[in-house]
């Protein structure tokens, strides 16, 4: 936890050491209601990055009534995993 805090402070301070790094990508994996949606905005703010949630993307596809959304909706309703 302290390593993350130190790194976040360097980012906020505009450290040249951090500016030379490639963009940071963090992947949060876990079951339903484990806190991914709680921690993601905190990490996003600390590391000045954005949150891209697969669930949000899929729900958008379902709302837009795309073919991908139709397949996703049917699969999610069955409680199955989505194909790649």
Short mmCIF file of C-alpha atoms in Angstrom, two decimals:
data_model
loop_
_atom_site.label_atom_id
_atom_site.label_comp_id
_atom_site.label_asym_id
_atom_site.label_seq_id
_atom_site.Cartn_x
_atom_site.Cartn_y
_atom_site.Cartn_z
CA UNK A 1 0.00 0.00 0.00
CA UNK A 2 2.80 2.44 0.85
CA UNK A 3 4.50 1.79 -2.50
CA UNK A 4 1.29 2.78 -4.27
CA UNK A 5 1.00 5.94 -2.18
CA UNK A 6 4.60 6.97 -2.91
CA UNK A 7 4.12 6.37 -6.63
CA UNK A 8 0.87 8.34 -6.63
CA UNK A 9 2.63 11.27 -4.90
CA UNK A 10 5.33 11.25 -7.57
CA UNK A 11 2.67 11.31 -10.29
CA UNK A 12 0.84 14.23 -8.69
CA UNK A 13 4.12 16.11 -8.28
CA UNK A 14 4.92 15.68 -11.98
CA UNK A 15 8.14 13.80 -11.27
CA UNK A 16 10.37 13.54 -14.35
CA UNK A 17 11.05 9.93 -13.33
CA UNK A 18 7.35 9.16 -13.70
CA UNK A 19 6.86 11.21 -16.88
CA UNK A 20 9.30 8.93 -18.69
CA UNK A 21 7.28 5.82 -17.89
CA UNK A 22 4.79 4.38 -20.38
CA UNK A 23 1.10 4.89 -19.53
CA UNK A 24 0.01 2.86 -16.53
CA UNK A 25 -2.55 0.08 -17.05
CA UNK A 26 -4.16 -1.53 -14.03
CA UNK A 27 -6.47 -4.51 -14.33
CA UNK A 28 -8.79 -5.31 -11.44
CA UNK A 29 -10.13 -8.85 -11.39
CA UNK A 30 -12.60 -10.20 -8.87
CA UNK A 31 -16.04 -11.55 -8.29
CA UNK A 32 -19.24 -9.56 -7.97
CA UNK A 33 -19.37 -7.13 -5.05
CA UNK A 34 -15.68 -7.55 -4.15
CA UNK A 35 -14.88 -3.83 -4.40
CA UNK A 36 -13.58 -3.38 -7.96
CA UNK A 37 -15.98 -0.52 -8.57
CA UNK A 38 -14.99 1.11 -5.28
CA UNK A 39 -11.23 0.95 -5.71
CA UNK A 40 -11.14 1.77 -9.45
CA UNK A 41 -12.06 5.48 -9.07
CA UNK A 42 -9.53 5.84 -6.25
CA UNK A 43 -6.76 4.36 -8.38
CA UNK A 44 -7.90 6.45 -11.33
CA UNK A 45 -7.61 9.63 -9.31
CA UNK A 46 -4.32 8.68 -7.69
CA UNK A 47 -2.65 7.68 -10.95
CA UNK A 48 -4.40 10.18 -13.24
CA UNK A 49 -5.79 7.55 -15.52
CA UNK A 50 -9.28 6.59 -16.59
CA UNK A 51 -11.57 3.73 -15.65
CA UNK A 52 -12.85 1.45 -18.37
CA UNK A 53 -15.29 -1.11 -17.02
CA UNK A 54 -16.14 -4.11 -19.16
CA UNK A 55 -19.57 -4.26 -17.53
CA UNK A 56 -20.24 -0.65 -18.49
CA UNK A 57 -19.17 -1.33 -22.07
CA UNK A 58 -21.40 -4.40 -22.31
CA UNK A 59 -24.42 -2.63 -20.81
CA UNK A 60 -23.90 0.14 -23.38
CA UNK A 61 -23.93 -2.42 -26.19
CA UNK A 62 -27.14 -3.94 -24.80
CA UNK A 63 -28.80 -0.48 -24.59
CA UNK A 64 -27.69 0.33 -28.15
CA UNK A 65 -29.27 -2.94 -29.30
CA UNK A 66 -26.20 -4.00 -31.26
CA UNK A 67 -25.57 -7.61 -32.29
CA UNK A 68 -22.81 -7.78 -29.68
CA UNK A 69 -25.27 -6.45 -27.11
CA UNK A 70 -27.89 -9.04 -28.04
CA UNK A 71 -25.41 -11.89 -27.64
CA UNK A 72 -24.12 -10.40 -24.38
CA UNK A 73 -27.62 -9.97 -22.97
CA UNK A 74 -28.66 -13.55 -23.75
CA UNK A 75 -25.43 -14.93 -22.35
CA UNK A 76 -25.53 -12.80 -19.18
CA UNK A 77 -29.18 -13.76 -18.56
CA UNK A 78 -28.11 -17.43 -18.57
CA UNK A 79 -25.31 -16.59 -16.13
CA UNK A 80 -22.71 -17.86 -18.56
CA UNK A 81 -19.35 -16.37 -19.52
CA UNK A 82 -19.21 -14.28 -22.66
CA UNK A 83 -17.23 -15.48 -25.66
CA UNK A 84 -14.20 -13.51 -26.75
#
